[in-house]
Amino acid sequence: MIILIGGEKGGTGKTTLAVNLAALRALQGRDVLLIDTDIQASASYWTQSRDEAKVQPRVACIQKFGKGLQTEVQDLARRYQDIIIDAGGRDSVELRAGLVVAEHAFIPIQASQFDIWTLGRMDDLVKTAQGFNPNLKAWVVISRASTNPSVTETTEAQGILADFEHLHLANSIIRDRITYRKAARDGLCMEEMKPVDPKAAEEMKGLFAEVFNHE
Ligand SMILES: Nc1ncnc2c1ncn2[C@@H]1O[C@H](COP(=O)(O)OP(=O)(O)OP(=O)(O)O)[C@@H](O)[C@H]1O
Ligand SMILES: [Mg+2]
């Protein structure tokens, strides 16, 4: 399965989701490849920290930039069971190429940035990609939400998303928790943190199920 985690806004938690999903998939015994298409290379640094700490299972990661991404991913998909592409926070060639090869795209958006402009742009990008990749489905994930859950955040998101034909709302919400920042530094996923933050582990497993149960 080829999954893209992307979006035009910076710092919404794309890399955090990509590395967590990759590690959880690897923990299931799957052969997974993380593709880092961001020159900031945060996903690559995460795998580097993981390797340095000798955390098992290893998560393979490569960096790939430019238009050739599409062909490269199609080729790599024959060698890996799953590919997770982390696309940087801007409208990039990599984001567009990723949308053309992915089966599912997940777009994390912070509740505070949940605006029509951002979503409109993403809706257009997804629509264009679907012209080449009719099976593509795209979900918006509310990310870095306050740990003071408000009922309105989902209702508001649903209301705004209703106007966009090509975007769906994921059921899972990822909240802003210190453990995500610690895990990023140590090359770990929520499940592997000691002590584990049960709420973070739970919400990430929920998202994981949504991402991979569409198979
Ligand atoms: N749910 C969360 N709770 C707390 N901190 C988070 C969460 N998600 C991400 N962060 C932190 O916010 C910062 C940005 O997150 P991340 O790198 O995942 O975002 P990004 O969308 O990949 O950013 P970029 O657009 O720069 O690639 C990092 O320091 C990360 O540890
Ligand atoms: Mg990133």
PDB file of C-alpha atoms and ligand atoms in Angstrom:
ATOM      1  CA  MET A   1       0.000   0.000   0.000  1.00  0.00           C
ATOM      2  CA  ILE A   2       1.300   3.453  -0.872  1.00  0.00           C
ATOM      3  CA  ILE A   3       0.376   6.165   1.595  1.00  0.00           C
ATOM      4  CA  LEU A   4       1.135   9.834   1.286  1.00  0.00           C
ATOM      5  CA  ILE A   5       1.268  12.151   4.258  1.00  0.00           C
ATOM      6  CA  GLY A   6       1.314  15.657   2.901  1.00  0.00           C
ATOM      7  CA  GLY A   7      -0.116  19.111   2.805  1.00  0.00           C
ATOM      8  CA  GLU A   8       0.911  22.641   2.053  1.00  0.00           C
ATOM      9  CA  LYS A   9       1.089  23.962   5.579  1.00  0.00           C
ATOM     10  CA  GLY A  10       4.280  23.614   7.567  1.00  0.00           C
ATOM     11  CA  GLY A  11       4.546  22.090  11.015  1.00  0.00           C
ATOM     12  CA  THR A  12       1.173  20.373  11.063  1.00  0.00           C
ATOM     13  CA  GLY A  13       2.607  17.021  12.147  1.00  0.00           C
ATOM     14  CA  LYS A  14       3.154  15.339   8.778  1.00  0.00           C
ATOM     15  CA  THR A  15       6.514  13.854   9.676  1.00  0.00           C
ATOM     16  CA  THR A  16       5.222  12.866  13.116  1.00  0.00           C
ATOM     17  CA  LEU A  17       2.383  10.919  11.528  1.00  0.00           C
ATOM     18  CA  ALA A  18       4.581   9.425   8.803  1.00  0.00           C
ATOM     19  CA  VAL A  19       7.212   8.052  11.193  1.00  0.00           C
ATOM     20  CA  ASN A  20       4.653   6.755  13.682  1.00  0.00           C
ATOM     21  CA  LEU A  21       2.672   4.972  10.999  1.00  0.00           C
ATOM     22  CA  ALA A  22       5.856   3.522   9.499  1.00  0.00           C
ATOM     23  CA  ALA A  23       7.080   2.208  12.856  1.00  0.00           C
ATOM     24  CA  LEU A  24       3.696   0.693  13.716  1.00  0.00           C
ATOM     25  CA  ARG A  25       3.581  -0.996  10.342  1.00  0.00           C
ATOM     26  CA  ALA A  26       7.127  -2.349  10.847  1.00  0.00           C
ATOM     27  CA  LEU A  27       6.076  -3.623  14.296  1.00  0.00           C
ATOM     28  CA  GLN A  28       3.437  -5.701  12.500  1.00  0.00           C
ATOM     29  CA  GLY A  29       6.276  -7.387  10.642  1.00  0.00           C
ATOM     30  CA  ARG A  30       5.647  -5.582   7.358  1.00  0.00           C
ATOM     31  CA  ASP A  31       8.409  -4.561   5.035  1.00  0.00           C
ATOM     32  CA  VAL A  32       7.930  -0.811   5.028  1.00  0.00           C
ATOM     33  CA  LEU A  33       9.820   1.995   3.378  1.00  0.00           C
ATOM     34  CA  LEU A  34       9.618   5.600   4.468  1.00  0.00           C
ATOM     35  CA  ILE A  35      10.323   8.093   1.704  1.00  0.00           C
ATOM     36  CA  ASP A  36      11.451  11.491   2.902  1.00  0.00           C
ATOM     37  CA  THR A  37      10.826  14.093   0.195  1.00  0.00           C
ATOM     38  CA  ASP A  38      11.575  17.082   2.391  1.00  0.00           C
ATOM     39  CA  ILE A  39      14.973  18.770   2.232  1.00  0.00           C
ATOM     40  CA  GLN A  40      14.643  19.456   5.954  1.00  0.00           C
ATOM     41  CA  ALA A  41      15.007  15.666   6.258  1.00  0.00           C
ATOM     42  CA  SER A  42      13.224  15.279   9.588  1.00  0.00           C
ATOM     43  CA  ALA A  43      12.003  11.766   8.779  1.00  0.00           C
ATOM     44  CA  SER A  44      15.571  10.810   7.878  1.00  0.00           C
ATOM     45  CA  TYR A  45      16.851  12.216  11.179  1.00  0.00           C
ATOM     46  CA  TRP A  46      14.216  10.221  13.015  1.00  0.00           C
ATOM     47  CA  THR A  47      15.372   6.954  11.376  1.00  0.00           C
ATOM     48  CA  GLN A  48      18.983   7.940  12.050  1.00  0.00           C
ATOM     49  CA  SER A  49      18.262   8.373  15.773  1.00  0.00           C
ATOM     50  CA  ARG A  50      16.410   5.082  15.719  1.00  0.00           C
ATOM     51  CA  ASP A  51      19.361   3.312  14.118  1.00  0.00           C
ATOM     52  CA  GLU A  52      21.832   4.918  16.506  1.00  0.00           C
ATOM     53  CA  ALA A  53      19.779   3.683  19.465  1.00  0.00           C
ATOM     54  CA  LYS A  54      19.560   0.277  17.735  1.00  0.00           C
ATOM     55  CA  VAL A  55      15.788   0.200  17.994  1.00  0.00           C
ATOM     56  CA  GLN A  56      14.171  -2.794  16.347  1.00  0.00           C
ATOM     57  CA  PRO A  57      12.447  -3.180  13.977  1.00  0.00           C
ATOM     58  CA  ARG A  58      14.477  -0.957  11.710  1.00  0.00           C
ATOM     59  CA  VAL A  59      12.525   1.406   9.534  1.00  0.00           C
ATOM     60  CA  ALA A  60      14.119   1.816   6.114  1.00  0.00           C
ATOM     61  CA  CYS A  61      14.151   5.376   4.881  1.00  0.00           C
ATOM     62  CA  ILE A  62      15.371   7.031   1.711  1.00  0.00           C
ATOM     63  CA  GLN A  63      15.380  10.629   0.582  1.00  0.00           C
ATOM     64  CA  LYS A  64      13.960  11.409  -2.814  1.00  0.00           C
ATOM     65  CA  PHE A  65      13.422  14.738  -4.486  1.00  0.00           C
ATOM     66  CA  GLY A  66      12.055  15.928  -7.776  1.00  0.00           C
ATOM     67  CA  LYS A  67       9.741  14.793 -10.493  1.00  0.00           C
ATOM     68  CA  GLY A  68      11.292  11.334 -10.774  1.00  0.00           C
ATOM     69  CA  LEU A  69       9.605  10.444  -7.490  1.00  0.00           C
ATOM     70  CA  GLN A  70       6.616   8.923  -9.232  1.00  0.00           C
ATOM     71  CA  THR A  71       8.575   6.362 -11.261  1.00  0.00           C
ATOM     72  CA  GLU A  72      10.847   5.645  -8.337  1.00  0.00           C
ATOM     73  CA  VAL A  73       7.925   4.924  -6.015  1.00  0.00           C
ATOM     74  CA  GLN A  74       6.255   2.694  -8.584  1.00  0.00           C
ATOM     75  CA  ASP A  75       9.484   0.710  -8.823  1.00  0.00           C
ATOM     76  CA  LEU A  76      10.015   0.549  -5.050  1.00  0.00           C
ATOM     77  CA  ALA A  77       6.436  -0.611  -4.562  1.00  0.00           C
ATOM     78  CA  ARG A  78       7.471  -3.919  -6.096  1.00  0.00           C
ATOM     79  CA  ARG A  79      10.111  -4.376  -3.408  1.00  0.00           C
ATOM     80  CA  TYR A  80       8.320  -3.140  -0.290  1.00  0.00           C
ATOM     81  CA  GLN A  81       4.959  -4.140   1.087  1.00  0.00           C
ATOM     82  CA  ASP A  82       4.210  -0.611   2.154  1.00  0.00           C
ATOM     83  CA  ILE A  83       5.522   2.800   1.252  1.00  0.00           C
ATOM     84  CA  ILE A  84       4.890   5.883   3.322  1.00  0.00           C
ATOM     85  CA  ILE A  85       5.796   9.179   1.691  1.00  0.00           C
ATOM     86  CA  ASP A  86       6.438  12.211   3.877  1.00  0.00           C
ATOM     87  CA  ALA A  87       5.891  15.266   1.682  1.00  0.00           C
ATOM     88  CA  GLY A  88       7.123  18.636   2.959  1.00  0.00           C
ATOM     89  CA  GLY A  89       4.926  21.540   3.914  1.00  0.00           C
ATOM     90  CA  ARG A  90       4.464  23.310   0.639  1.00  0.00           C
ATOM     91  CA  ASP A  91       2.989  22.814  -2.806  1.00  0.00           C
ATOM     92  CA  SER A  92       5.944  20.916  -4.162  1.00  0.00           C
ATOM     93  CA  VAL A  93       6.679  18.667  -7.127  1.00  0.00           C
ATOM     94  CA  GLU A  94       7.057  15.900  -4.577  1.00  0.00           C
ATOM     95  CA  LEU A  95       3.616  16.510  -3.101  1.00  0.00           C
ATOM     96  CA  ARG A  96       2.049  16.449  -6.554  1.00  0.00           C
ATOM     97  CA  ALA A  97       4.022  13.373  -7.647  1.00  0.00           C
ATOM     98  CA  GLY A  98       3.135  11.661  -4.369  1.00  0.00           C
ATOM     99  CA  LEU A  99      -0.569  12.286  -4.926  1.00  0.00           C
ATOM    100  CA  VAL A 100      -0.317  10.673  -8.334  1.00  0.00           C
ATOM    101  CA  VAL A 101       1.150   7.404  -7.007  1.00  0.00           C
ATOM    102  CA  ALA A 102      -0.497   7.071  -3.592  1.00  0.00           C
ATOM    103  CA  GLU A 103      -3.611   5.057  -2.917  1.00  0.00           C
ATOM    104  CA  HIS A 104      -4.444   7.099   0.142  1.00  0.00           C
ATOM    105  CA  ALA A 105      -3.380  10.552   1.173  1.00  0.00           C
ATOM    106  CA  PHE A 106      -3.629  11.902   4.703  1.00  0.00           C
ATOM    107  CA  ILE A 107      -3.399  15.607   5.225  1.00  0.00           C
ATOM    108  CA  PRO A 108      -2.835  16.689   8.814  1.00  0.00           C
ATOM    109  CA  ILE A 109      -4.208  20.122   9.578  1.00  0.00           C
ATOM    110  CA  GLN A 110      -4.166  21.984  12.869  1.00  0.00           C
ATOM    111  CA  ALA A 111      -7.611  22.941  14.073  1.00  0.00           C
ATOM    112  CA  SER A 112      -6.533  26.610  14.159  1.00  0.00           C
ATOM    113  CA  GLN A 113      -5.509  26.426  10.500  1.00  0.00           C
ATOM    114  CA  PHE A 114      -8.656  24.721   9.394  1.00  0.00           C
ATOM    115  CA  ASP A 115      -9.509  27.316   6.845  1.00  0.00           C
ATOM    116  CA  ILE A 116     -11.241  27.316   3.541  1.00  0.00           C
ATOM    117  CA  TRP A 117      -8.203  28.576   1.694  1.00  0.00           C
ATOM    118  CA  THR A 118      -5.931  25.729   2.785  1.00  0.00           C
ATOM    119  CA  LEU A 119      -8.564  23.107   2.161  1.00  0.00           C
ATOM    120  CA  GLY A 120      -9.536  24.603  -1.176  1.00  0.00           C
ATOM    121  CA  ARG A 121      -5.956  24.346  -2.401  1.00  0.00           C
ATOM    122  CA  MET A 122      -5.671  20.750  -1.226  1.00  0.00           C
ATOM    123  CA  ASP A 123      -9.015  19.860  -2.755  1.00  0.00           C
ATOM    124  CA  ASP A 124      -7.759  21.204  -6.102  1.00  0.00           C
ATOM    125  CA  LEU A 125      -4.485  19.289  -5.851  1.00  0.00           C
ATOM    126  CA  VAL A 126      -6.321  16.067  -5.048  1.00  0.00           C
ATOM    127  CA  LYS A 127      -8.794  16.640  -7.865  1.00  0.00           C
ATOM    128  CA  THR A 128      -5.970  17.172 -10.360  1.00  0.00           C
ATOM    129  CA  ALA A 129      -4.125  14.077  -9.108  1.00  0.00           C
ATOM    130  CA  GLN A 130      -7.284  11.994  -9.383  1.00  0.00           C
ATOM    131  CA  GLY A 131      -7.273  12.747 -13.103  1.00  0.00           C
ATOM    132  CA  PHE A 132      -4.163  10.552 -13.314  1.00  0.00           C
ATOM    133  CA  ASN A 133      -4.867   8.390 -10.269  1.00  0.00           C
ATOM    134  CA  PRO A 134      -8.608   7.731 -10.064  1.00  0.00           C
ATOM    135  CA  ASN A 135      -8.253   5.450  -7.031  1.00  0.00           C
ATOM    136  CA  LEU A 136      -6.724   8.145  -4.854  1.00  0.00           C
ATOM    137  CA  LYS A 137      -8.677   8.947  -1.697  1.00  0.00           C
ATOM    138  CA  ALA A 138      -7.722  11.825   0.557  1.00  0.00           C
ATOM    139  CA  TRP A 139      -8.454  12.404   4.218  1.00  0.00           C
ATOM    140  CA  VAL A 140      -7.891  15.394   6.398  1.00  0.00           C
ATOM    141  CA  VAL A 141      -6.658  14.568   9.904  1.00  0.00           C
ATOM    142  CA  ILE A 142      -7.130  17.083  12.693  1.00  0.00           C
ATOM    143  CA  SER A 143      -3.649  17.271  14.166  1.00  0.00           C
ATOM    144  CA  ARG A 144      -2.016  18.858  17.192  1.00  0.00           C
ATOM    145  CA  ALA A 145      -5.457  19.580  18.593  1.00  0.00           C
ATOM    146  CA  SER A 146      -5.827  20.817  22.130  1.00  0.00           C
ATOM    147  CA  THR A 147      -5.963  18.134  24.794  1.00  0.00           C
ATOM    148  CA  ASN A 148      -9.066  19.911  26.027  1.00  0.00           C
ATOM    149  CA  PRO A 149     -11.361  18.191  23.592  1.00  0.00           C
ATOM    150  CA  SER A 150     -14.105  20.362  22.272  1.00  0.00           C
ATOM    151  CA  VAL A 151     -17.080  18.816  20.576  1.00  0.00           C
ATOM    152  CA  THR A 152     -17.200  21.658  18.147  1.00  0.00           C
ATOM    153  CA  GLU A 153     -13.818  20.979  16.519  1.00  0.00           C
ATOM    154  CA  THR A 154     -15.138  17.936  14.657  1.00  0.00           C
ATOM    155  CA  THR A 155     -18.452  19.560  13.819  1.00  0.00           C
ATOM    156  CA  GLU A 156     -16.691  22.667  12.545  1.00  0.00           C
ATOM    157  CA  ALA A 157     -14.266  20.602  10.495  1.00  0.00           C
ATOM    158  CA  GLN A 158     -17.102  18.582   9.026  1.00  0.00           C
ATOM    159  CA  GLY A 159     -18.961  21.761   8.182  1.00  0.00           C
ATOM    160  CA  ILE A 160     -16.011  23.260   6.326  1.00  0.00           C
ATOM    161  CA  LEU A 161     -15.119  19.986   4.624  1.00  0.00           C
ATOM    162  CA  ALA A 162     -18.643  19.495   3.359  1.00  0.00           C
ATOM    163  CA  ASP A 163     -17.818  22.057   0.657  1.00  0.00           C
ATOM    164  CA  PHE A 164     -14.908  20.046  -0.656  1.00  0.00           C
ATOM    165  CA  GLU A 165     -15.763  17.141  -2.848  1.00  0.00           C
ATOM    166  CA  HIS A 166     -12.402  15.419  -2.822  1.00  0.00           C
ATOM    167  CA  LEU A 167     -11.543  15.529   0.860  1.00  0.00           C
ATOM    168  CA  HIS A 168     -12.902  13.388   3.677  1.00  0.00           C
ATOM    169  CA  LEU A 169     -12.473  13.812   7.403  1.00  0.00           C
ATOM    170  CA  ALA A 170     -10.598  11.090   9.281  1.00  0.00           C
ATOM    171  CA  ASN A 171     -12.289   9.960  12.496  1.00  0.00           C
ATOM    172  CA  SER A 172      -9.062  10.032  14.473  1.00  0.00           C
ATOM    173  CA  ILE A 173      -7.822  13.255  16.014  1.00  0.00           C
ATOM    174  CA  ILE A 174      -4.169  13.639  17.003  1.00  0.00           C
ATOM    175  CA  ARG A 175      -3.736  15.911  19.993  1.00  0.00           C
ATOM    176  CA  ASP A 176      -0.829  18.078  21.013  1.00  0.00           C
ATOM    177  CA  ARG A 177       1.147  16.016  23.527  1.00  0.00           C
ATOM    178  CA  ILE A 178       4.696  16.404  24.766  1.00  0.00           C
ATOM    179  CA  THR A 179       5.373  12.712  24.136  1.00  0.00           C
ATOM    180  CA  TYR A 180       5.263  13.294  20.361  1.00  0.00           C
ATOM    181  CA  ARG A 181       8.161  15.711  20.624  1.00  0.00           C
ATOM    182  CA  LYS A 182      10.184  13.379  22.832  1.00  0.00           C
ATOM    183  CA  ALA A 183       9.570  10.428  20.555  1.00  0.00           C
ATOM    184  CA  ALA A 184      10.653  12.444  17.521  1.00  0.00           C
ATOM    185  CA  ARG A 185      14.026  13.096  19.149  1.00  0.00           C
ATOM    186  CA  ASP A 186      14.609   9.447  20.045  1.00  0.00           C
ATOM    187  CA  GLY A 187      13.452   7.812  16.816  1.00  0.00           C
ATOM    188  CA  LEU A 188      10.567   6.085  18.535  1.00  0.00           C
ATOM    189  CA  CYS A 189       6.858   5.717  17.928  1.00  0.00           C
ATOM    190  CA  MET A 190       4.165   6.199  20.560  1.00  0.00           C
ATOM    191  CA  GLU A 191       3.956   2.484  21.236  1.00  0.00           C
ATOM    192  CA  GLU A 192       7.658   2.293  22.064  1.00  0.00           C
ATOM    193  CA  MET A 193       7.833   5.203  24.519  1.00  0.00           C
ATOM    194  CA  LYS A 194       8.740   4.467  28.100  1.00  0.00           C
ATOM    195  CA  PRO A 195       6.623   5.344  29.906  1.00  0.00           C
ATOM    196  CA  VAL A 196       4.009   5.090  27.220  1.00  0.00           C
ATOM    197  CA  ASP A 197       1.396   7.848  27.055  1.00  0.00           C
ATOM    198  CA  PRO A 198      -1.692   5.653  26.714  1.00  0.00           C
ATOM    199  CA  LYS A 199      -3.793   8.392  25.140  1.00  0.00           C
ATOM    200  CA  ALA A 200      -1.182   9.144  22.487  1.00  0.00           C
ATOM    201  CA  ALA A 201      -0.645   5.446  21.777  1.00  0.00           C
ATOM    202  CA  GLU A 202      -4.396   4.953  21.499  1.00  0.00           C
ATOM    203  CA  GLU A 203      -5.055   7.854  19.127  1.00  0.00           C
ATOM    204  CA  MET A 204      -2.138   6.851  16.908  1.00  0.00           C
ATOM    205  CA  LYS A 205      -3.352   3.235  16.780  1.00  0.00           C
ATOM    206  CA  GLY A 206      -6.778   4.554  15.850  1.00  0.00           C
ATOM    207  CA  LEU A 207      -5.331   6.535  12.971  1.00  0.00           C
ATOM    208  CA  PHE A 208      -3.171   3.570  11.963  1.00  0.00           C
ATOM    209  CA  ALA A 209      -6.280   1.396  11.729  1.00  0.00           C
ATOM    210  CA  GLU A 210      -7.985   3.998   9.568  1.00  0.00           C
ATOM    211  CA  VAL A 211      -4.981   4.289   7.293  1.00  0.00           C
ATOM    212  CA  PHE A 212      -4.431   0.586   6.718  1.00  0.00           C
ATOM    213  CA  ASN A 213      -7.903  -0.854   7.047  1.00  0.00           C
ATOM    214  CA  HIS A 214      -8.864   0.658   3.737  1.00  0.00           C
ATOM    215  CA  GLU A 215      -6.952  -2.178   2.040  1.00  0.00           C
TER     216      GLU A 215
HETATM  217  N1  LIG B   1       0.655  15.834  18.091  1.00  0.00           N
HETATM  218  C1  LIG B   1       1.736  16.550  18.448  1.00  0.00           C
HETATM  219  N2  LIG B   1       1.931  16.929  19.729  1.00  0.00           N
HETATM  220  C2  LIG B   1       3.007  17.657  20.089  1.00  0.00           C
HETATM  221  N3  LIG B   1       3.966  18.046  19.258  1.00  0.00           N
HETATM  222  C3  LIG B   1       3.838  17.697  17.963  1.00  0.00           C
HETATM  223  C4  LIG B   1       2.726  16.930  17.486  1.00  0.00           C
HETATM  224  N4  LIG B   1       2.891  16.740  16.157  1.00  0.00           N
HETATM  225  C5  LIG B   1       4.030  17.348  15.824  1.00  0.00           C
HETATM  226  N5  LIG B   1       4.603  17.928  16.892  1.00  0.00           N
HETATM  227  C6  LIG B   1       5.859  18.719  16.932  1.00  0.00           C
HETATM  228  O1  LIG B   1       5.675  19.858  16.107  1.00  0.00           O
HETATM  229  C7  LIG B   1       6.817  20.087  15.283  1.00  0.00           C
HETATM  230  C8  LIG B   1       6.422  19.946  13.820  1.00  0.00           C
HETATM  231  O2  LIG B   1       5.964  18.609  13.614  1.00  0.00           O
HETATM  232  P1  LIG B   1       6.336  17.805  12.309  1.00  0.00           P
HETATM  233  O3  LIG B   1       7.780  17.930  11.998  1.00  0.00           O
HETATM  234  O4  LIG B   1       5.774  16.445  12.437  1.00  0.00           O
HETATM  235  O5  LIG B   1       5.468  18.637  11.281  1.00  0.00           O
HETATM  236  P2  LIG B   1       5.579  18.683   9.696  1.00  0.00           P
HETATM  237  O6  LIG B   1       4.201  18.925   9.212  1.00  0.00           O
HETATM  238  O7  LIG B   1       6.276  17.496   9.192  1.00  0.00           O
HETATM  239  O8  LIG B   1       6.473  19.979   9.484  1.00  0.00           O
HETATM  240  P3  LIG B   1       7.173  20.449   8.105  1.00  0.00           P
HETATM  241  O9  LIG B   1       6.088  21.120   7.342  1.00  0.00           O
HETATM  242  O10 LIG B   1       8.221  21.392   8.575  1.00  0.00           O
HETATM  243  O11 LIG B   1       7.687  19.224   7.427  1.00  0.00           O
HETATM  244  C9  LIG B   1       7.852  19.057  15.738  1.00  0.00           C
HETATM  245  O12 LIG B   1       8.649  19.653  16.723  1.00  0.00           O
HETATM  246  C10 LIG B   1       7.007  17.939  16.324  1.00  0.00           C
HETATM  247  O13 LIG B   1       7.702  17.192  17.308  1.00  0.00           O
HETATM  248 MG    MG B   2       7.954  17.320   7.984  1.00  0.00          MG
END
